[in-house]
Coordinates of C-alpha atoms and ligand atoms in Angstrom, one line a residue:
Chain M
M1 CA 103.6 77.1 69.3
E2 CA 100.9 78.7 71.6
Q3 CA 102.0 79.3 75.2
K4 CA 99.6 78.7 78.0
G5 CA 100.0 82.2 79.4
E6 CA 98.9 83.5 76.1
R7 CA 95.5 81.9 76.5
L8 CA 94.4 84.6 78.9
C9 CA 94.3 88.4 78.7
A10 CA 93.2 91.4 80.8
D11 CA 90.7 93.6 79.2
V12 CA 92.2 97.1 79.2
G13 CA 88.8 98.6 79.2
K14 CA 88.1 97.0 82.6
C15 CA 91.5 96.4 84.4
L16 CA 92.2 98.8 87.3
H17 CA 95.9 97.6 87.6
C18 CA 95.4 96.6 91.3
G19 CA 97.5 93.4 91.3
A20 CA 94.9 91.3 93.1
C21 CA 95.3 88.7 90.4
V22 CA 99.1 88.8 90.6
G23 CA 99.3 88.2 94.3
S24 CA 96.7 85.4 94.1
C25 CA 98.2 83.4 91.2
P26 CA 99.5 80.1 92.6
S27 CA 102.2 79.8 90.0
N28 CA 103.4 83.4 90.2
S29 CA 103.0 83.6 86.4
M30 CA 101.6 87.1 86.1
Y31 CA 103.4 90.4 86.2
L32 CA 101.9 93.9 86.5
N33 CA 104.1 96.3 84.6
E34 CA 102.4 99.2 86.4
V35 CA 99.4 99.3 84.1
V36 CA 100.1 96.4 81.7
L37 CA 99.3 92.9 82.9
E38 CA 101.5 90.2 81.4
F39 CA 100.9 86.5 81.6
G40 CA 103.9 84.1 81.8
E41 CA 104.5 80.6 80.6
E42 CA 104.1 79.0 84.0
C43 CA 100.3 79.5 83.9
T44 CA 98.4 76.3 84.6
L45 CA 95.1 77.7 83.5
C46 CA 93.7 77.2 87.0
K47 CA 91.4 80.2 86.4
R48 CA 91.9 81.6 89.9
C49 CA 92.8 85.0 88.5
T50 CA 89.5 85.2 86.6
K51 CA 87.6 84.8 89.9
V52 CA 89.7 87.0 92.1
C53 CA 89.5 90.0 89.7
P54 CA 86.9 92.2 91.3
V55 CA 85.7 93.6 88.0
G56 CA 86.0 90.5 85.8
A57 CA 88.7 91.8 83.6
I58 CA 90.6 88.5 82.9
M59 CA 89.2 86.6 80.0
P60 CA 90.2 84.0 77.4
K61 CA 92.5 85.4 74.8
G62 CA 90.6 87.0 72.0
A63 CA 87.7 88.1 74.2
C64 CA 89.5 91.1 75.5
D65 CA 89.1 94.6 74.4
D66 CA 92.5 95.1 72.8
G67 CA 93.6 91.7 74.2
Chain T
M1 CA 128.4 95.7 97.4
G2 CA 127.5 98.7 95.2
D3 CA 126.2 102.0 96.1
Y4 CA 123.5 100.8 98.5
D5 CA 123.4 98.6 101.6
I6 CA 119.6 98.1 101.2
V7 CA 117.3 98.2 98.2
V8 CA 113.6 98.4 99.2
V9 CA 111.1 97.4 96.5
G10 CA 107.8 99.3 96.9
A11 CA 107.1 102.7 98.5
G12 CA 104.0 101.9 100.4
P13 CA 103.9 102.3 104.2
A14 CA 105.9 99.1 104.8
G15 CA 108.7 100.1 102.4
T16 CA 109.0 103.8 103.4
S17 CA 108.9 102.8 107.1
T18 CA 111.6 100.3 106.7
A19 CA 113.7 102.8 104.7
R20 CA 113.2 105.5 107.2
W21 CA 114.4 103.5 110.2
A22 CA 117.3 101.9 108.3
A23 CA 118.6 105.2 106.9
Q24 CA 118.2 107.0 110.2
N25 CA 120.4 104.4 111.8
G26 CA 123.2 104.7 109.2
A27 CA 122.4 102.3 106.3
R28 CA 122.6 103.5 102.7
V29 CA 119.1 102.9 101.4
L30 CA 117.4 103.1 97.9
I31 CA 113.6 102.7 97.5
I32 CA 112.4 101.8 94.1
E33 CA 108.7 102.2 93.2
K34 CA 107.1 101.3 89.9
R35 CA 104.4 103.9 90.1
Q36 CA 104.8 107.5 89.0
E37 CA 103.3 109.0 92.2
I38 CA 103.6 107.9 95.8
G39 CA 100.3 107.0 97.3
S40 CA 98.3 107.2 94.1
P41 CA 96.2 105.6 92.9
V42 CA 94.8 104.8 96.4
R43 CA 94.1 101.1 97.0
C44 CA 92.6 101.3 100.5
G45 CA 89.6 102.1 102.7
E46 CA 91.9 104.4 104.6
G47 CA 90.5 103.7 108.1
I48 CA 93.0 103.5 111.0
S49 CA 93.0 103.8 114.7
R50 CA 95.1 106.5 116.2
S51 CA 96.5 104.4 119.1
W52 CA 99.7 103.1 117.4
L53 CA 101.0 106.2 115.7
D54 CA 103.2 107.5 118.5
S55 CA 105.0 104.1 118.8
V56 CA 106.3 104.5 115.3
D57 CA 106.8 108.3 115.5
I58 CA 104.3 109.3 112.9
R59 CA 102.8 112.8 113.4
L60 CA 99.9 113.2 111.0
D61 CA 99.7 116.5 109.1
S62 CA 96.4 118.0 108.4
K63 CA 96.4 116.9 104.7
S64 CA 96.8 113.2 105.7
V65 CA 93.6 113.2 107.7
A66 CA 90.4 113.3 105.7
C67 CA 88.0 112.8 108.6
E68 CA 87.9 111.9 112.3
V69 CA 85.2 109.7 113.6
K70 CA 83.5 109.2 117.0
G71 CA 83.3 105.4 116.8
A72 CA 82.1 102.4 114.8
K73 CA 78.7 101.2 113.9
L74 CA 78.2 97.5 113.2
V75 CA 75.0 96.7 111.2
A76 CA 73.3 93.3 111.4
P77 CA 71.9 91.6 108.3
N78 CA 68.4 92.6 109.5
G79 CA 69.5 96.2 109.7
T80 CA 69.8 96.6 113.5
P81 CA 72.8 98.8 114.4
F82 CA 75.2 98.5 117.3
Y83 CA 77.3 101.6 118.2
L84 CA 80.8 101.5 119.6
S85 CA 82.1 104.8 120.8
E86 CA 85.7 105.4 120.1
K87 CA 86.6 105.1 123.8
M88 CA 84.8 101.8 124.0
A89 CA 86.4 100.9 120.7
G90 CA 89.8 100.9 122.2
N91 CA 90.8 103.8 119.9
E92 CA 90.3 101.3 117.1
V93 CA 88.6 103.4 114.5
G94 CA 89.6 107.0 114.9
I95 CA 90.8 108.4 111.6
V96 CA 90.0 108.1 107.9
L97 CA 93.2 109.0 106.1
D98 CA 93.9 110.6 102.8
R99 CA 96.6 108.1 101.6
V100 CA 97.6 110.2 98.7
F101 CA 99.1 112.5 101.4
F102 CA 99.8 110.0 104.1
D103 CA 102.0 107.8 102.0
K104 CA 103.9 110.9 100.9
L105 CA 104.3 111.9 104.5
L106 CA 106.0 108.5 105.2
A107 CA 108.1 108.9 102.1
R108 CA 109.2 112.3 103.3
Y109 CA 110.3 110.8 106.6
A110 CA 112.4 108.3 104.8
I111 CA 114.0 110.8 102.5
R112 CA 114.7 113.2 105.4
A113 CA 116.4 110.3 107.1
G114 CA 118.7 109.9 104.1
A115 CA 117.0 107.3 101.9
D116 CA 117.2 107.7 98.1
L117 CA 114.0 107.1 96.1
R118 CA 113.3 106.4 92.4
L119 CA 109.9 106.4 90.8
K120 CA 108.9 104.6 87.6
T121 CA 111.4 101.9 88.6
S122 CA 110.2 98.3 88.7
A123 CA 111.9 95.3 90.2
L124 CA 111.9 92.5 87.5
G125 CA 113.8 89.9 89.4
L126 CA 116.6 89.2 91.8
I127 CA 120.3 88.8 91.3
R128 CA 121.8 85.8 93.2
E129 CA 125.1 84.4 94.1
G130 CA 124.4 80.8 95.1
D131 CA 121.5 80.9 97.5
R132 CA 122.2 84.5 98.5
V133 CA 120.3 87.5 97.1
V134 CA 122.8 90.2 96.2
G135 CA 120.7 92.7 94.3
V136 CA 117.8 93.4 92.1
K137 CA 117.2 93.6 88.4
A138 CA 115.2 96.7 87.6
R139 CA 113.7 98.7 84.8
S140 CA 114.0 102.4 85.5
F141 CA 112.5 104.8 83.0
G142 CA 112.8 102.2 80.3
E143 CA 116.4 101.3 81.0
T144 CA 117.1 97.8 82.5
E145 CA 119.8 97.8 85.1
E146 CA 121.3 95.7 87.9
I147 CA 121.4 97.2 91.4
R148 CA 123.7 95.4 93.8
C149 CA 123.2 95.6 97.6
G150 CA 123.5 93.7 100.8
C151 CA 119.8 93.1 101.2
V152 CA 116.7 93.4 99.1
V153 CA 113.5 94.3 101.0
G154 CA 110.3 93.0 99.5
A155 CA 107.7 95.7 100.4
D156 CA 105.8 95.1 97.2
G157 CA 102.4 94.7 98.8
F158 CA 99.8 92.1 98.0
E159 CA 101.6 91.1 94.8
S160 CA 104.4 89.8 96.9
Q161 CA 106.7 88.8 94.0
V162 CA 110.1 89.5 95.6
G163 CA 109.4 86.9 98.2
R164 CA 108.3 84.3 95.7
W165 CA 111.3 85.1 93.5
A166 CA 113.5 84.5 96.5
G167 CA 111.8 81.2 97.3
I168 CA 109.9 82.4 100.3
E169 CA 106.5 80.8 100.5
T170 CA 103.9 83.6 100.3
S171 CA 101.3 81.9 98.2
L172 CA 97.8 81.9 99.7
A173 CA 94.9 79.5 99.9
A174 CA 91.6 80.7 98.3
K175 CA 90.0 80.9 101.7
D176 CA 92.8 83.2 102.9
I177 CA 92.2 85.8 100.2
T178 CA 89.6 88.5 100.3
T179 CA 89.0 90.3 97.1
C180 CA 87.7 93.9 97.3
L181 CA 86.0 96.7 95.4
Q182 CA 85.3 100.2 96.7
Y183 CA 83.8 103.4 95.4
R184 CA 84.5 106.8 96.9
L185 CA 80.8 107.8 96.8
T186 CA 79.7 111.4 97.0
N187 CA 76.3 112.9 97.3
I188 CA 75.3 110.3 99.9
E189 CA 73.5 110.5 103.2
Q190 CA 75.4 108.9 106.1
E191 CA 76.1 109.1 109.8
H192 CA 79.5 110.7 109.1
E193 CA 80.7 110.5 112.7
Y194 CA 80.9 106.7 112.4
C195 CA 82.9 104.2 110.4
Q196 CA 80.2 101.6 109.5
F197 CA 80.5 97.8 109.0
Y198 CA 77.7 95.7 107.4
L199 CA 77.9 92.0 108.3
G200 CA 76.6 88.9 106.7
S201 CA 75.7 87.7 103.3
V202 CA 75.9 91.2 101.7
A203 CA 79.6 90.2 101.5
P204 CA 80.2 86.5 102.0
G205 CA 83.2 85.8 104.2
G206 CA 83.9 89.5 104.4
Y207 CA 82.0 92.7 105.2
V208 CA 80.9 96.0 103.7
W209 CA 82.7 99.1 105.0
M210 CA 81.6 102.7 104.8
F211 CA 84.3 105.1 106.0
P212 CA 83.4 108.8 105.8
K213 CA 85.7 111.2 103.9
D214 CA 83.5 114.2 104.6
E215 CA 79.8 114.8 105.4
E216 CA 78.5 113.7 102.0
T217 CA 81.3 111.4 100.8
A218 CA 82.5 108.0 102.0
N219 CA 84.7 105.1 100.9
V220 CA 82.0 102.4 100.4
G221 CA 83.5 99.0 99.7
L222 CA 83.4 95.4 100.4
G223 CA 85.5 92.3 100.5
V224 CA 84.4 88.7 99.6
Q225 CA 86.3 85.6 100.4
L226 CA 87.8 84.2 97.2
S227 CA 86.6 80.7 98.0
R228 CA 83.0 82.0 97.9
L229 CA 83.3 83.4 94.3
N230 CA 82.5 81.5 91.1
D231 CA 82.0 84.0 88.3
P232 CA 84.1 86.8 86.9
G233 CA 83.1 90.2 88.2
E234 CA 81.0 88.9 91.1
V235 CA 82.5 91.3 93.6
K236 CA 81.4 94.3 91.6
A237 CA 77.9 92.9 91.4
Y238 CA 77.8 92.5 95.2
L239 CA 78.9 96.1 95.7
D240 CA 76.5 97.5 93.1
R241 CA 73.7 95.5 94.7
F242 CA 74.5 96.7 98.2
I243 CA 74.5 100.4 97.1
E244 CA 71.2 100.0 95.3
S245 CA 69.7 98.5 98.4
Q246 CA 70.6 101.5 100.6
P247 CA 68.3 104.6 100.1
G248 CA 71.1 106.9 101.5
L249 CA 73.6 105.7 98.9
R250 CA 71.5 105.2 95.8
K251 CA 71.9 108.8 94.7
G252 CA 75.7 108.6 95.3
R253 CA 78.1 108.7 92.4
P254 CA 81.8 107.5 92.5
L255 CA 84.7 109.9 92.6
D256 CA 87.1 107.0 92.5
I257 CA 87.0 103.2 92.0
V258 CA 89.4 101.1 94.0
S259 CA 90.0 97.4 93.5
G260 CA 92.5 95.1 95.3
A261 CA 92.9 92.1 97.5
V262 CA 94.0 91.4 101.0
S263 CA 95.4 88.3 102.7
V264 CA 93.5 87.0 105.6
C265 CA 95.9 84.1 106.5
A266 CA 97.7 82.8 109.5
P267 CA 101.2 84.2 109.9
I268 CA 103.6 82.7 107.3
D269 CA 106.5 80.5 108.3
R270 CA 109.4 82.7 107.2
T271 CA 109.9 86.3 106.2
V272 CA 113.7 86.4 105.8
G273 CA 116.4 84.7 103.7
D274 CA 120.0 85.3 102.9
G275 CA 120.0 88.9 101.6
V276 CA 116.3 89.2 101.6
L277 CA 113.5 90.4 103.9
L278 CA 109.7 90.8 103.5
V279 CA 107.6 93.4 105.2
G280 CA 104.0 94.6 105.2
D281 CA 101.4 93.0 102.9
S282 CA 104.1 91.2 101.0
A283 CA 104.9 89.4 104.3
R284 CA 101.1 88.7 104.8
Q285 CA 101.0 90.8 108.0
I286 CA 97.4 92.0 107.5
D287 CA 94.9 91.5 110.3
P288 CA 92.7 88.6 109.1
I289 CA 89.6 89.9 110.7
T290 CA 89.6 93.6 109.6
G291 CA 91.8 93.3 106.5
G292 CA 93.6 96.4 107.9
G293 CA 97.4 96.5 107.2
I294 CA 98.6 100.0 107.5
S295 CA 99.5 99.9 111.2
N296 CA 101.2 96.5 111.0
S297 CA 103.2 97.6 108.0
C298 CA 104.5 100.6 109.8
K299 CA 105.2 98.7 113.0
A300 CA 107.0 95.8 111.2
G301 CA 108.8 98.3 109.0
K302 CA 110.4 99.9 112.1
V303 CA 111.6 96.6 113.3
A304 CA 112.9 95.8 109.8
G305 CA 114.7 99.1 109.4
E306 CA 116.4 98.8 112.8
T307 CA 117.5 95.2 112.1
L308 CA 118.8 96.2 108.7
A309 CA 120.8 99.1 110.1
N310 CA 122.4 96.7 112.6
A311 CA 123.1 94.2 109.8
T312 CA 124.8 97.0 107.8
R313 CA 127.0 97.9 110.7
E314 CA 128.0 94.3 111.1
G315 CA 128.3 93.7 107.3
D316 CA 126.1 90.6 107.7
F317 CA 122.9 90.1 105.9
S318 CA 122.6 86.4 106.4
T319 CA 119.3 84.7 107.4
K320 CA 120.8 84.4 110.9
S321 CA 121.5 88.1 111.2
L322 CA 118.0 89.0 109.9
E323 CA 116.4 86.8 112.4
R324 CA 116.3 89.8 114.8
Y325 CA 113.5 91.1 112.5
E326 CA 111.8 87.7 112.2
N327 CA 111.6 87.4 116.0
G328 CA 110.9 91.1 116.5
W329 CA 107.9 91.4 114.3
R330 CA 106.5 88.1 115.6
D331 CA 106.8 89.4 119.2
L332 CA 104.8 92.4 118.3
L333 CA 102.1 90.9 116.0
E334 CA 102.1 87.1 115.7
D335 CA 99.8 86.2 118.6
H336 CA 97.2 88.7 117.5
L337 CA 97.4 87.7 113.9
Y338 CA 97.1 84.0 114.7
R339 CA 94.2 84.5 117.1
N340 CA 92.3 86.7 114.6
W341 CA 92.9 84.2 111.8
M342 CA 91.4 81.4 113.9
A343 CA 88.4 83.7 114.7
K344 CA 88.0 84.5 111.0
E345 CA 87.9 80.9 110.1
K346 CA 84.8 80.6 112.3
L347 CA 83.2 84.0 111.6
V348 CA 83.0 83.2 107.9
T349 CA 80.8 80.2 108.7
L350 CA 78.1 82.3 110.6
S351 CA 74.7 82.6 109.1
D352 CA 72.8 85.9 108.8
E353 CA 70.5 84.8 111.6
T354 CA 73.5 84.3 113.9
F355 CA 74.9 87.7 113.1
D356 CA 71.5 89.2 113.9
K357 CA 71.5 87.5 117.3
V358 CA 75.1 88.6 117.9
I359 CA 74.2 92.3 117.3
E360 CA 71.0 91.9 119.4
T361 CA 73.1 90.6 122.2
L362 CA 75.7 93.3 121.9
N363 CA 72.9 95.9 122.3
E364 CA 71.8 94.1 125.5
V365 CA 75.1 93.7 127.2
G366 CA 77.4 96.3 125.6
V367 CA 81.1 95.7 125.0
E368 CA 84.0 97.6 126.4
K369 CA 86.5 97.2 123.5
M370 CA 86.4 97.0 119.8
S371 CA 88.2 93.7 119.7
T372 CA 87.0 90.4 118.4
L373 CA 87.7 88.8 121.7
A374 CA 85.8 91.4 123.7
I375 CA 82.8 91.0 121.4
L376 CA 82.9 87.2 121.6
K377 CA 83.1 87.4 125.4
A378 CA 80.2 89.8 125.6
V379 CA 78.1 87.5 123.5
E380 CA 79.1 84.5 125.5
S381 CA 77.9 86.1 128.7
R382 CA 74.3 86.0 127.4
H383 CA 74.3 83.3 124.7
P384 CA 77.1 80.8 125.1
D385 CA 75.5 78.7 122.4
L386 CA 76.0 81.4 119.8
V387 CA 79.8 81.4 120.3
K388 CA 80.4 77.7 121.2
E389 CA 82.3 77.4 117.9
F390 CA 84.8 80.0 119.3
Q391 CA 85.4 78.2 122.7
E392 CA 89.1 77.6 122.1
L393 CA 89.6 81.3 121.6
L394 CA 87.7 82.3 124.7
Ligands
FAD1 C1 90.3 97.6 99.0 C2 91.3 97.7 100.2 C3 90.9 98.4 101.3 C4 91.8 98.5 102.4 N1 91.4 99.2 103.5 C5 92.2 99.3 104.6 C6 91.9 100.1 105.7 O1 90.8 100.7 105.7 N2 92.8 100.2 106.7 C7 94.0 99.6 106.7 O2 94.8 99.7 107.6 N3 94.4 98.8 105.6 C8 93.5 98.7 104.6 N4 93.9 97.9 103.5 C9 95.2 97.3 103.5 C10 96.3 98.3 103.2 O3 96.0 99.0 102.0 C11 97.7 97.7 103.1 O4 97.8 96.8 104.3 C12 98.8 98.6 103.1 O5 98.8 99.5 102.0 C13 100.1 97.8 103.0 O6 101.2 98.6 102.8 P1 102.5 97.9 102.0 O7 103.5 99.0 102.0 O8 102.8 96.6 102.5 O9 101.9 97.7 100.5 P2 101.4 98.7 99.5 O10 100.8 99.9 100.1 O11 100.5 97.9 98.6 O12 102.7 99.2 98.6 C14 103.4 98.4 97.8 C15 104.1 99.2 96.8 O13 105.0 98.4 96.0 C16 105.0 98.8 94.7 N5 105.5 97.6 93.9 C17 104.9 96.4 93.7 N6 105.6 95.6 93.0 C18 106.7 96.3 92.6 C19 107.9 96.1 91.8 N7 108.0 94.9 91.2 N8 108.8 97.0 91.6 C20 108.6 98.3 92.2 N9 107.6 98.6 93.0 C21 106.6 97.6 93.2 C22 103.5 99.1 94.4 O14 103.4 99.9 93.3 C23 103.1 99.8 95.7 O15 103.3 101.2 95.7 C24 93.0 97.8 102.4 C25 93.4 97.1 101.2 C26 92.6 97.1 100.1 C27 93.0 96.3 98.9
SF4_2 S1 95.0 80.8 85.4 FE1 95.9 80.4 87.4 S2 98.1 80.0 86.9 FE2 97.2 81.0 85.1 S3 97.6 83.2 85.4 FE3 95.5 82.8 86.3 S4 95.9 82.4 88.4 FE4 97.9 82.2 87.4
SF4_3 S1 92.7 91.8 89.5 FE1 91.6 92.5 87.7 S2 91.7 94.8 87.8 FE2 93.3 94.0 89.2 S3 95.2 93.9 88.0 FE3 94.2 91.9 87.8 S4 93.0 92.0 85.9 FE4 93.4 94.1 86.6

């Protein structure tokens, strides 16, 4: 079964590992493992992280470079 | 209780300050930091005033200071500048740091005071007994382990996960988040004796900053209010557009790219719980007007460290015992944070035309201090209509 958190990804070619998305996520469902951004199951797909990311690295799963 | 009284999560200014003052006063302290190097990569514009450093016993070494400036320059949307000398600016914009070194200086203070520090060590979650936090689950160099202690300090910056794991509300409204991008641009032409701030729609709900690192290099960045953003990557587009619009910057090339976000919210309700305490960006202690948080992190960190040393002596890390910190940091910072948050709520609504008039007025009447209140008062003396929105603040 697909989990909600797996419907988003961070493009490794863009992500600067700054945590802006993590601190903004209303459901605290992201985790920045220093340089690897992980999405958890609590994600409600509100899309806030896609707007907050200054460089537009968060995208629908499948659209990411190496996502 | 384990080997440590206190485990501090995060080795930024808030964490190392807390550790320093706790260890110096007798607590056994461990700092864990997920990165491999303190202070790097830099996530900051690096501008501070020098006025508060003595109060937290920080003596800057030469490496920590990249540049000293004479004052601040505010630039209206129509390009008109207003200059604030440092004396006028209430010592507000004195120094551009090199945080790669500054953060290490603060870490050295903590280590010298007796704190232990581990890099490449991430907090993954909290260990609880009932409602009480009694330690942290961590991954250290690939090994997962449990570290027990009397109190976990969330000094994990904007991410602020320790607090949320502990059930402390640190979530933010979109209007209270400013999302930022900065280049360290070299090969530019600038007035390197000034920290510069560009107001208005170049950065909706925020501003553009230009903080000199040397004569031909500056941290050029901007922040935009999250509620003004619609499309992915818009912040980068704003910054690239601004740089392209400035003849002195167009030839510049980046030595570094910095992204990040800051909270621009009213003080949160609670920063302590049983066995847990939040400090710095994780406690949302950033100034909502400037987005600056280094000074508040160091000031609150001192209060936190002293409170925790006391709690260690008494063997009591309950919410009640930690209230000394809750009250202490509020005495120092809360009024100012609240006032600036109210002012921010109004400032973000101003049009470019109004900003133009504000700068024009400041050039006519001058201002004796680089504070929001002083600026509003100066404008009010000539054009009360421009600042009628701010009446309750005045
Ligand atoms: C673009 C930008 C520009 C800024 N410009 C300025 C400025 O000019 N002047 C100013 O005063 N302030 C500025 N700020 C704000 C300033 O950077 C912060 O207020 C300051 O760094 C806060 O210190 P801190 O210790 O609370 O957090 P941080 O410095 O963010 O430190 C938090 C630390 O915790 C670590 N961490 C996080 N999660 C974990 C975990 N789970 N386990 C282990 N470690 C963890 C992080 O790796 C990090 O090292 C700016 C911020 C941004 C984003
Ligand atoms: S879509 Fe919303 S809930 Fe999901 S990870 Fe992004 S910010 Fe969090
Ligand atoms: S906000 Fe963007 S750049 Fe920063 S960690 Fe999240 S995905 Fe990466």
